mmCIF file of C-alpha atoms in Angstrom:
data_model
loop_
_atom_site.group_PDB
_atom_site.id
_atom_site.type_symbol
_atom_site.label_atom_id
_atom_site.label_comp_id
_atom_site.label_asym_id
_atom_site.label_seq_id
_atom_site.Cartn_x
_atom_site.Cartn_y
_atom_site.Cartn_z
ATOM 1 C CA MET A 71 -0.033 -0.094 -0.243
ATOM 2 C CA ALA A 72 1.284 3.663 -0.493
ATOM 3 C CA ILE A 73 0.093 7.038 0.840
ATOM 4 C CA GLY A 74 -0.787 8.909 -1.487
ATOM 5 C CA PRO A 75 -1.530 13.091 -2.419
ATOM 6 C CA GLU A 76 -2.750 14.195 0.867
ATOM 7 C CA ARG A 77 -7.148 15.167 0.626
ATOM 8 C CA GLN A 78 -8.578 18.233 2.695
ATOM 9 C CA THR A 79 -11.321 18.432 3.694
ATOM 10 C CA ARG A 80 -13.106 21.288 5.806
ATOM 11 C CA ALA A 81 -15.091 21.774 9.217
ATOM 12 C CA ARG A 82 -17.749 24.498 9.753
ATOM 13 C CA ARG A 83 -17.230 24.663 13.632
ATOM 14 C CA TRP A 84 -18.034 27.557 16.689
ATOM 15 C CA THR A 85 -15.620 27.626 19.422
ATOM 16 C CA PRO A 86 -16.710 27.709 22.730
ATOM 17 C CA ALA A 87 -14.853 30.991 23.238
ATOM 18 C CA ALA A 88 -18.255 33.392 21.792
ATOM 19 C CA ILE A 89 -19.426 32.172 25.882
ATOM 20 C CA PRO A 90 -17.487 34.004 28.278
ATOM 21 C CA VAL A 91 -18.104 36.561 26.114
ATOM 22 C CA GLY A 92 -21.020 36.938 26.004
ATOM 23 C CA VAL A 93 -21.018 36.771 30.182
ATOM 24 C CA LEU A 94 -20.357 39.149 30.085
ATOM 25 C CA LEU A 95 -22.729 40.971 27.215
ATOM 26 C CA MET A 96 -25.332 39.128 29.902
ATOM 27 C CA ALA A 97 -23.685 41.373 32.903
ATOM 28 C CA LEU A 98 -23.745 44.751 30.897
ATOM 29 C CA GLY A 99 -26.451 44.330 29.644
ATOM 30 C CA ALA A 100 -27.892 43.276 33.034
ATOM 31 C CA TRP A 101 -25.527 46.846 34.365
ATOM 32 C CA ALA A 102 -27.478 49.344 31.721
ATOM 33 C CA PHE A 103 -31.194 47.897 32.566
ATOM 34 C CA ILE A 104 -30.598 48.013 37.208
ATOM 35 C CA VAL A 105 -28.474 50.523 37.295
ATOM 36 C CA PRO A 106 -30.852 53.115 36.646
ATOM 37 C CA LEU A 107 -33.616 51.688 38.816
ATOM 38 C CA VAL A 108 -31.151 51.227 41.780
ATOM 39 C CA GLY A 109 -28.722 53.441 41.502
ATOM 40 C CA PRO A 110 -29.924 56.093 43.409
ATOM 41 C CA TYR A 111 -29.727 53.944 47.200
ATOM 42 C CA PHE A 112 -25.385 54.392 45.786
ATOM 43 C CA ASN A 113 -26.155 58.127 44.719
ATOM 44 C CA PHE A 114 -25.597 57.407 41.075
ATOM 45 C CA GLY A 115 -28.931 58.632 39.991
ATOM 46 C CA PHE A 116 -28.960 60.297 36.762
ATOM 47 C CA PHE A 117 -32.126 61.328 35.998
ATOM 48 C CA THR A 118 -34.329 60.722 39.062
ATOM 49 C CA ASP A 119 -33.675 60.513 42.911
ATOM 50 C CA SER A 120 -35.463 58.236 43.224
ATOM 51 C CA THR A 121 -35.663 54.249 43.430
ATOM 52 C CA TRP A 122 -37.591 51.617 40.419
ATOM 53 C CA THR A 123 -38.180 54.440 38.467
ATOM 54 C CA PHE A 124 -39.568 53.049 34.860
ATOM 55 C CA SER A 125 -39.487 57.003 33.074
ATOM 56 C CA ALA A 126 -39.850 57.461 29.191
ATOM 57 C CA ARG A 127 -36.187 58.684 29.657
ATOM 58 C CA HIS A 128 -35.236 55.780 31.575
ATOM 59 C CA TRP A 129 -37.098 52.254 28.893
ATOM 60 C CA GLU A 130 -35.823 54.678 25.318
ATOM 61 C CA LEU A 131 -32.270 55.097 26.052
ATOM 62 C CA LEU A 132 -31.368 52.505 29.065
ATOM 63 C CA LEU A 133 -33.601 49.378 30.165
ATOM 64 C CA LEU A 134 -34.532 48.548 26.056
ATOM 65 C CA PRO A 135 -30.833 48.248 25.339
ATOM 66 C CA GLY A 136 -30.054 46.747 28.409
ATOM 67 C CA LEU A 137 -33.233 43.797 27.755
ATOM 68 C CA ALA A 138 -31.239 43.683 23.735
ATOM 69 C CA ILE A 139 -27.151 43.773 25.096
ATOM 70 C CA ALA A 140 -28.127 40.900 27.387
ATOM 71 C CA LEU A 141 -30.821 38.828 25.874
ATOM 72 C CA GLY A 142 -28.310 38.961 22.776
ATOM 73 C CA GLY A 143 -25.262 38.161 25.013
ATOM 74 C CA LEU A 144 -27.589 34.913 25.849
ATOM 75 C CA VAL A 145 -27.954 33.698 22.149
ATOM 76 C CA MET A 146 -24.314 34.274 21.798
ATOM 77 C CA THR A 147 -23.864 31.532 24.569
ATOM 78 C CA MET A 148 -25.898 28.925 22.595
ATOM 79 C CA PRO A 149 -24.331 27.520 19.360
ATOM 80 C CA SER A 150 -26.541 25.456 18.843
ATOM 81 C CA ALA A 151 -29.098 27.787 18.151
ATOM 82 C CA GLY A 152 -27.017 29.087 14.668
ATOM 83 C CA LEU A 153 -27.301 32.582 15.242
ATOM 84 C CA GLY A 154 -24.504 33.661 17.772
ATOM 85 C CA TRP A 155 -24.132 35.879 14.887
ATOM 86 C CA LEU A 156 -27.783 37.637 15.602
ATOM 87 C CA GLY A 157 -26.720 37.700 19.247
ATOM 88 C CA GLY A 158 -23.241 39.815 17.670
ATOM 89 C CA LEU A 159 -25.796 42.600 16.129
ATOM 90 C CA LEU A 160 -28.513 42.714 18.398
ATOM 91 C CA ALA A 161 -25.879 43.363 21.404
ATOM 92 C CA ALA A 162 -24.517 45.867 18.961
ATOM 93 C CA ALA A 163 -27.417 47.587 18.239
ATOM 94 C CA GLY A 164 -27.872 48.320 22.498
ATOM 95 C CA GLY A 165 -24.588 49.465 22.752
ATOM 96 C CA ALA A 166 -23.734 51.713 20.066
ATOM 97 C CA TRP A 167 -28.105 53.345 20.295
ATOM 98 C CA LEU A 168 -25.826 53.813 24.818
ATOM 99 C CA LEU A 169 -23.691 55.866 22.139
ATOM 100 C CA VAL A 170 -25.645 57.983 20.728
ATOM 101 C CA GLY A 171 -29.419 57.263 21.926
ATOM 102 C CA PRO A 172 -28.309 60.802 24.285
ATOM 103 C CA SER A 173 -27.611 62.463 21.278
ATOM 104 C CA LEU A 174 -30.898 61.656 18.609
ATOM 105 C CA PHE A 175 -33.524 61.877 22.394
ATOM 106 C CA PRO A 176 -34.131 65.622 21.965
ATOM 107 C CA LEU A 177 -35.098 64.275 18.434
ATOM 108 C CA TRP A 178 -38.568 62.636 19.079
ATOM 109 C CA THR A 179 -39.045 64.718 22.122
ATOM 110 C CA SER A 180 -39.548 68.102 23.622
ATOM 111 C CA THR A 181 -36.338 68.548 25.426
ATOM 112 C CA ASP A 182 -33.421 70.313 24.025
ATOM 113 C CA HIS A 183 -30.749 67.551 25.189
ATOM 114 C CA VAL A 184 -30.169 64.482 28.092
ATOM 115 C CA ALA A 185 -28.789 65.747 31.233
ATOM 116 C CA VAL A 186 -27.966 64.796 35.179
ATOM 117 C CA ASP A 187 -30.569 66.044 36.368
ATOM 118 C CA VAL A 188 -29.690 65.190 40.223
ATOM 119 C CA PRO A 189 -27.103 67.131 41.681
ATOM 120 C CA HIS A 190 -23.974 66.479 41.762
ATOM 121 C CA ASN A 191 -20.245 67.665 41.666
ATOM 122 C CA GLN A 192 -17.830 67.424 37.971
ATOM 123 C CA THR A 193 -15.736 63.995 38.490
ATOM 124 C CA MET A 194 -19.390 63.086 39.319
ATOM 125 C CA THR A 195 -21.382 63.542 36.553
ATOM 126 C CA ALA A 196 -18.549 62.318 34.378
ATOM 127 C CA LEU A 197 -18.626 58.804 35.771
ATOM 128 C CA LEU A 198 -22.201 58.986 35.531
ATOM 129 C CA TRP A 199 -22.076 59.955 31.861
ATOM 130 C CA ILE A 200 -19.669 56.896 31.341
ATOM 131 C CA GLY A 201 -21.383 54.265 33.956
ATOM 132 C CA TYR A 202 -24.802 54.867 32.093
ATOM 133 C CA PHE A 203 -23.940 55.721 28.914
ATOM 134 C CA TYR A 204 -20.825 56.147 27.226
ATOM 135 C CA GLY A 205 -17.897 53.436 29.210
ATOM 136 C CA THR A 206 -21.068 51.243 28.890
ATOM 137 C CA GLY A 207 -21.758 51.486 25.124
ATOM 138 C CA ALA A 208 -18.077 51.697 23.677
ATOM 139 C CA LEU A 209 -17.431 48.190 26.115
ATOM 140 C CA THR A 210 -20.231 46.293 24.840
ATOM 141 C CA VAL A 211 -20.421 47.031 20.883
ATOM 142 C CA TRP A 212 -16.282 46.199 21.436
ATOM 143 C CA LEU A 213 -17.562 43.002 22.820
ATOM 144 C CA ALA A 214 -19.755 42.532 20.748
ATOM 145 C CA GLY A 215 -17.704 43.312 17.916
ATOM 146 C CA LEU A 216 -15.067 40.188 18.922
ATOM 147 C CA GLY A 217 -18.263 37.952 20.022
ATOM 148 C CA LYS A 218 -19.354 38.237 16.333
ATOM 149 C CA GLY A 219 -16.112 36.452 15.032
ATOM 150 C CA LEU A 220 -15.962 34.120 17.350
ATOM 151 C CA VAL A 221 -19.180 33.049 16.301
ATOM 152 C CA SER A 222 -19.114 33.371 13.178
ATOM 153 C CA ARG A 223 -18.430 29.929 10.942
ATOM 154 C CA ARG A 224 -15.739 29.124 10.544
ATOM 155 C CA THR A 225 -14.053 27.231 7.500
ATOM 156 C CA ILE A 226 -11.796 24.874 8.804
ATOM 157 C CA VAL A 227 -9.592 22.875 6.451
ATOM 158 C CA GLU A 228 -7.872 19.872 8.517
ATOM 159 C CA ASP A 229 -5.215 17.192 6.106
ATOM 160 C CA ASP A 230 -6.345 14.082 5.774
ATOM 161 C CA THR A 231 -4.407 11.917 4.761
ATOM 162 C CA VAL A 232 -5.458 9.236 1.198
ATOM 163 C CA ILE A 233 -4.296 5.954 1.973
ATOM 164 C CA GLU A 234 -4.202 4.179 -2.394
ATOM 165 C CA GLU A 235 -3.673 0.310 -2.457
ATOM 166 C CA THR A 236 -1.344 0.176 -5.368
ATOM 167 C CA PRO A 237 -3.076 -1.655 -8.104
ATOM 168 C CA VAL A 238 -1.616 -5.440 -9.094
ATOM 169 C CA GLU A 239 1.243 -5.494 -11.915
ATOM 170 C CA ARG A 240 -0.756 -7.565 -14.698
ATOM 171 C CA ARG A 241 1.471 -9.360 -17.071
ATOM 172 C CA ASP A 242 0.561 -10.468 -19.866
ATOM 173 C CA ARG A 243 1.783 -14.504 -20.573
ATOM 174 C CA VAL A 244 2.191 -15.300 -23.757
ATOM 175 C CA VAL A 245 2.311 -19.295 -24.305
ATOM 176 C CA THR A 246 4.150 -20.294 -26.621
ATOM 177 C CA ASN A 247 3.096 -24.836 -27.745
ATOM 178 C CA ALA A 248 6.817 -25.417 -29.489
#
């Protein structure tokens, strides 16, 4: 038997490295959803200093994007569903909304701009903007992009050695009767 040329087989694989990214996205989504509701307990209120307040600004700017991010992270952790790309897209959209939502919010409301309604010093106001919108949104978009790369179906080329049998040489026999 002779060993013949190598044959390449192609397989599509999902990597379990997407699971930690999905879990981090679920945590960021939970943060974006929970912090406006319980932040005032810790003097971390943005729109109000009352806890568990569900205003239109909360829903449109923080709660819905938080749900989208958490749901996207959950979908990314389930490889059998084959919808990891959709989870990454959903999380990225939620993170992008956290980044641009405060700028676009005045377009459909009567307010001129989104502002911190609870009095804080300048350092705390900066931390509120980072913790509620910009830091959470930027980290979410980065993780969603990383996760989308991990859950995308990739073609893996594996080399398999093909063993070919050598055909037995045939010799024509010449019979002579002499």
